[in-house]
Structure formats: C-alpha cells, structure tokens
Short mmCIF file of C-alpha atoms in Angstrom, two decimals:
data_model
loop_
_atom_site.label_atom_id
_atom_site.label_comp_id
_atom_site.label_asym_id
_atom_site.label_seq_id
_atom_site.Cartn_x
_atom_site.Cartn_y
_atom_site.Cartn_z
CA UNK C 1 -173.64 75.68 43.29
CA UNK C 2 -173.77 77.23 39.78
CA UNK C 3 -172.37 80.95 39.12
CA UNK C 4 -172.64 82.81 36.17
CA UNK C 5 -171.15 85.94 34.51
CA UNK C 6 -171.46 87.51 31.20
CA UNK C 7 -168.10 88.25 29.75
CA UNK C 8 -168.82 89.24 26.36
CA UNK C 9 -172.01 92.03 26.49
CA UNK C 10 -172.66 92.24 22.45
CA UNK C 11 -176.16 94.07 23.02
CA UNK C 12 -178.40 95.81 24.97
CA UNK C 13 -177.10 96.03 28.74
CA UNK C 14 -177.86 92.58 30.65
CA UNK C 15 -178.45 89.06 28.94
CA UNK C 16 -179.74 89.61 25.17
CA UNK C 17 -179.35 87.71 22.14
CA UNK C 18 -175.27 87.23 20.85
CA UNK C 19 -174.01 87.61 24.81
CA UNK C 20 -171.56 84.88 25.79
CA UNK C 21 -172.16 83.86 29.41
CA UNK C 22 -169.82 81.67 31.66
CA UNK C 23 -171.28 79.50 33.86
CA UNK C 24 -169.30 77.53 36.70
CA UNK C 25 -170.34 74.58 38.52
CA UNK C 26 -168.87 74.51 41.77
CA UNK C 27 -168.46 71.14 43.71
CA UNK C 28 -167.08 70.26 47.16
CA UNK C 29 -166.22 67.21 48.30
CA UNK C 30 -167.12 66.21 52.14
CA UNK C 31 -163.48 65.35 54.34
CA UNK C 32 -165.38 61.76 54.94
CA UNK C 33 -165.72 60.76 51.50
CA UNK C 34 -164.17 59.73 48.37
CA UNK C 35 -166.07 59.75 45.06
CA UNK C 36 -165.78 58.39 41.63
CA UNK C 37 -163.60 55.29 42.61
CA UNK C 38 -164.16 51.92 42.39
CA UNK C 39 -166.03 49.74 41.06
CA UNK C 40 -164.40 50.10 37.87
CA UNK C 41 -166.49 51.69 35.31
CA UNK C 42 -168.57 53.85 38.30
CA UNK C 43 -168.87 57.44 36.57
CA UNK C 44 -168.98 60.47 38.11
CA UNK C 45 -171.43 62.68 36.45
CA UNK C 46 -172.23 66.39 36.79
CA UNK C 47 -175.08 67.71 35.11
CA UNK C 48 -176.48 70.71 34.06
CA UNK C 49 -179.35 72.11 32.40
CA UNK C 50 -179.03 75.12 29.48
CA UNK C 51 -182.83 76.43 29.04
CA UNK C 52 -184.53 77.30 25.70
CA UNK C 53 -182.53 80.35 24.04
CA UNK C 54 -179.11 79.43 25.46
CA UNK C 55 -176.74 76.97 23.65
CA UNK C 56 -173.26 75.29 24.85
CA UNK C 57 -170.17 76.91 23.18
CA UNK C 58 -167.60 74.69 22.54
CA UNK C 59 -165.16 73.72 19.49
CA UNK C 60 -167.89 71.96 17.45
CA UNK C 61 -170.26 74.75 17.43
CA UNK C 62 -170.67 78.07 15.80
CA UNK C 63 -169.28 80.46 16.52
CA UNK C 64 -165.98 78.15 18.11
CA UNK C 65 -165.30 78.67 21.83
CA UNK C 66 -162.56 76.82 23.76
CA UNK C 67 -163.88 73.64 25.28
CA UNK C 68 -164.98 73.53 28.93
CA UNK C 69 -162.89 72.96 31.80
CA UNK C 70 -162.33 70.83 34.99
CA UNK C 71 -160.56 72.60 37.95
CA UNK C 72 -159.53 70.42 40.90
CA UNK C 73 -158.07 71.41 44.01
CA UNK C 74 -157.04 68.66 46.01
CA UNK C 75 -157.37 68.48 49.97
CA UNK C 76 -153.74 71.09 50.48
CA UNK C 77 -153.10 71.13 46.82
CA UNK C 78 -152.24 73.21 43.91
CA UNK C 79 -155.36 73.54 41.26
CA UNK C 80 -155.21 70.94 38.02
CA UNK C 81 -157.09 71.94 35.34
CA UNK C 82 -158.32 69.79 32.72
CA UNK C 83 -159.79 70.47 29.03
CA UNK C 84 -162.64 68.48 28.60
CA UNK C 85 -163.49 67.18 25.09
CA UNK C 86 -167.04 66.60 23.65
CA UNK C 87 -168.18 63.28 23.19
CA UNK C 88 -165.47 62.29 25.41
CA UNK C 89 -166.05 64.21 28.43
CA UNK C 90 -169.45 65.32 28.16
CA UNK C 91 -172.97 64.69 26.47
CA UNK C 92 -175.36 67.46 25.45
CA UNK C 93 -178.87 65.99 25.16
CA UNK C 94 -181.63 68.49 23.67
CA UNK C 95 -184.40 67.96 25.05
CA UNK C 96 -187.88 68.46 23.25
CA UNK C 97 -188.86 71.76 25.30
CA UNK C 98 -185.38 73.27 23.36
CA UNK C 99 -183.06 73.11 26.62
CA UNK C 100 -179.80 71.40 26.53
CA UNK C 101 -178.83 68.59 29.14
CA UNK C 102 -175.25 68.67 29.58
CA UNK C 103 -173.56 65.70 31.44
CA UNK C 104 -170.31 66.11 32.21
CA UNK C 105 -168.00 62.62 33.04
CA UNK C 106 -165.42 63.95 35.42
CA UNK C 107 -164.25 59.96 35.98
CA UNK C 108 -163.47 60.24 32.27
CA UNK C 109 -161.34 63.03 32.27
CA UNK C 110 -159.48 62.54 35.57
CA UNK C 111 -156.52 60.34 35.79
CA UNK C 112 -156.90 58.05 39.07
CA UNK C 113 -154.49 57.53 41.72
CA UNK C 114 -153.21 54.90 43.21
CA UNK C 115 -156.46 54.04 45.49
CA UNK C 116 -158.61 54.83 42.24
CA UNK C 117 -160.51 57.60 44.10
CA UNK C 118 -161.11 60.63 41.92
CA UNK C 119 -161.94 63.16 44.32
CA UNK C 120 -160.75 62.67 48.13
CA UNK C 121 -162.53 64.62 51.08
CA UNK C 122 -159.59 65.91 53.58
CA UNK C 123 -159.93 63.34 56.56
CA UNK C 124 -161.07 60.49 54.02
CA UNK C 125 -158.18 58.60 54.74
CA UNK C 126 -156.32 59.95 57.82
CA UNK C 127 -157.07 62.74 60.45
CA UNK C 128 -154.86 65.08 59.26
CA UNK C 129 -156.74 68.29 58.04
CA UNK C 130 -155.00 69.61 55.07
CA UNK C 131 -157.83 71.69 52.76
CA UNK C 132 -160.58 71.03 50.86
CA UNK C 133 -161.26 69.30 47.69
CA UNK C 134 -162.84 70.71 45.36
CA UNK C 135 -163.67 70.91 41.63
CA UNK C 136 -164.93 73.33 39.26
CA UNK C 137 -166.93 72.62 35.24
CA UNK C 138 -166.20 75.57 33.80
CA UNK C 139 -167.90 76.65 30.38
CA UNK C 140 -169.58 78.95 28.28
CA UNK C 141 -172.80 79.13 26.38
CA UNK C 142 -174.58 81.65 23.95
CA UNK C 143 -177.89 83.87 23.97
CA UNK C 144 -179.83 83.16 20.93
CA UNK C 145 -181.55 85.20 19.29
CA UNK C 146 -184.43 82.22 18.23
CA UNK C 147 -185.70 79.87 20.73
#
C-alpha cells in the first residue's frame, strides 16, 4: 500500500511545482512466510514508480534531502530503522515517458539473522502469535515545475 503526504506546501494550496511530498510504502509480511532468505544472493526488491513531474529527493540531488528509509517491525518487536543509500540500496531508472523507477533492495540493507530470513511472518516458525512484521520505504520526492 503506498501513502502520501505533502509536508512542505511551497505554492498554491495542494500539489504544485516546488512541494516536497512523502511517500511511504507499506509492506506486511504473511505469519506463514519468510522472505528474502536463502538462496544466497535472492534480493528482495520493492519498487515504485515516480510519474513525469515528480523526482526522488535524496543526498545526490538538488535541492539535498535525507536519504530514504527502511522501517521494520518484527513479529512482537521494537521498530529498526535503516538509512538506505543510493546505488547501494536502491536504483532509480528514468524511463523514456520521464517517470522514475525506483527499486529499492531491502536484502541489501538488512542484516540477516541467524536462519538468513529477512523478514519473518509471526507463526513462520512456531505457533506462537507474537505481532506482525512489517516494513516501511520511506522517502520523499519533488514537484517540478518542467516535465
């Protein structure tokens, strides 16, 4: 599920050119699964699609943003947040219609446990209910004015 709000409102009133707007992904995990594990080198991806006249912020880009973010809560857990570093972390493809693919690795920016599952449903391994697992991309992209 994707959210967005508009934090910074530099115009007119709703989305217009200069406004910074803060999209999160939202991702749940089912309790009978486990993704991103093994075979080693299996990614897990998240993508995203920016259309025409909206561009990822980020600390490469002008004007400089903070980087976007992973937030996992694990099944009964507190939440771990992660910066996640372009190039490293994530892609952003620009496609020839002007929108921006963004692909976000969250294998590549998690650190594995011992089973080298990423992201554990609840009653993956056991019956015990304990929470959800879930994780959040968290980042923020511009209006432009030209597109």
């Amino acid at each position: 599920m994707k959210a967005a709000v508009s934090p910074t409102d530099t115009g007119a009133a709703g989305f217009s050119p200069g406004d910074v707007v803060q999209y999160t992904l939202n991702i749940q995990v089912s309790d009978y699964f486990a993704l991103g594990g093994n075979p080693a080198g299996t990614d897990l991806v998240v993508s995203d699609t920016l259309t025409d006249g909206l561009q990822i912020l980020d600390a490469t880009t002008t004007p400089l943003a903070v980087n976007p973010s992973l937030v996992v809560v694990r099944a009964g857990g507190a939440p771990e947040t992660y910066a996640l570093v372009p190039g490293v972390n994530y892609t952003v493809t620009v496609d020839p219609n002007g929108s921006q693919v963004i692909a976000f690795n969250l294998r590549s920016a998690l650190p594995a446990p011992g089973g080298g599952q990423l992201l554990v449903g609840d009653l993956f391994a056991d019956g015990t209910q304990s929470g959800a697992t879930t994780a959040q991309v968290v980042f923020n992209a511009q209006v432009l004015d030209t597109y």
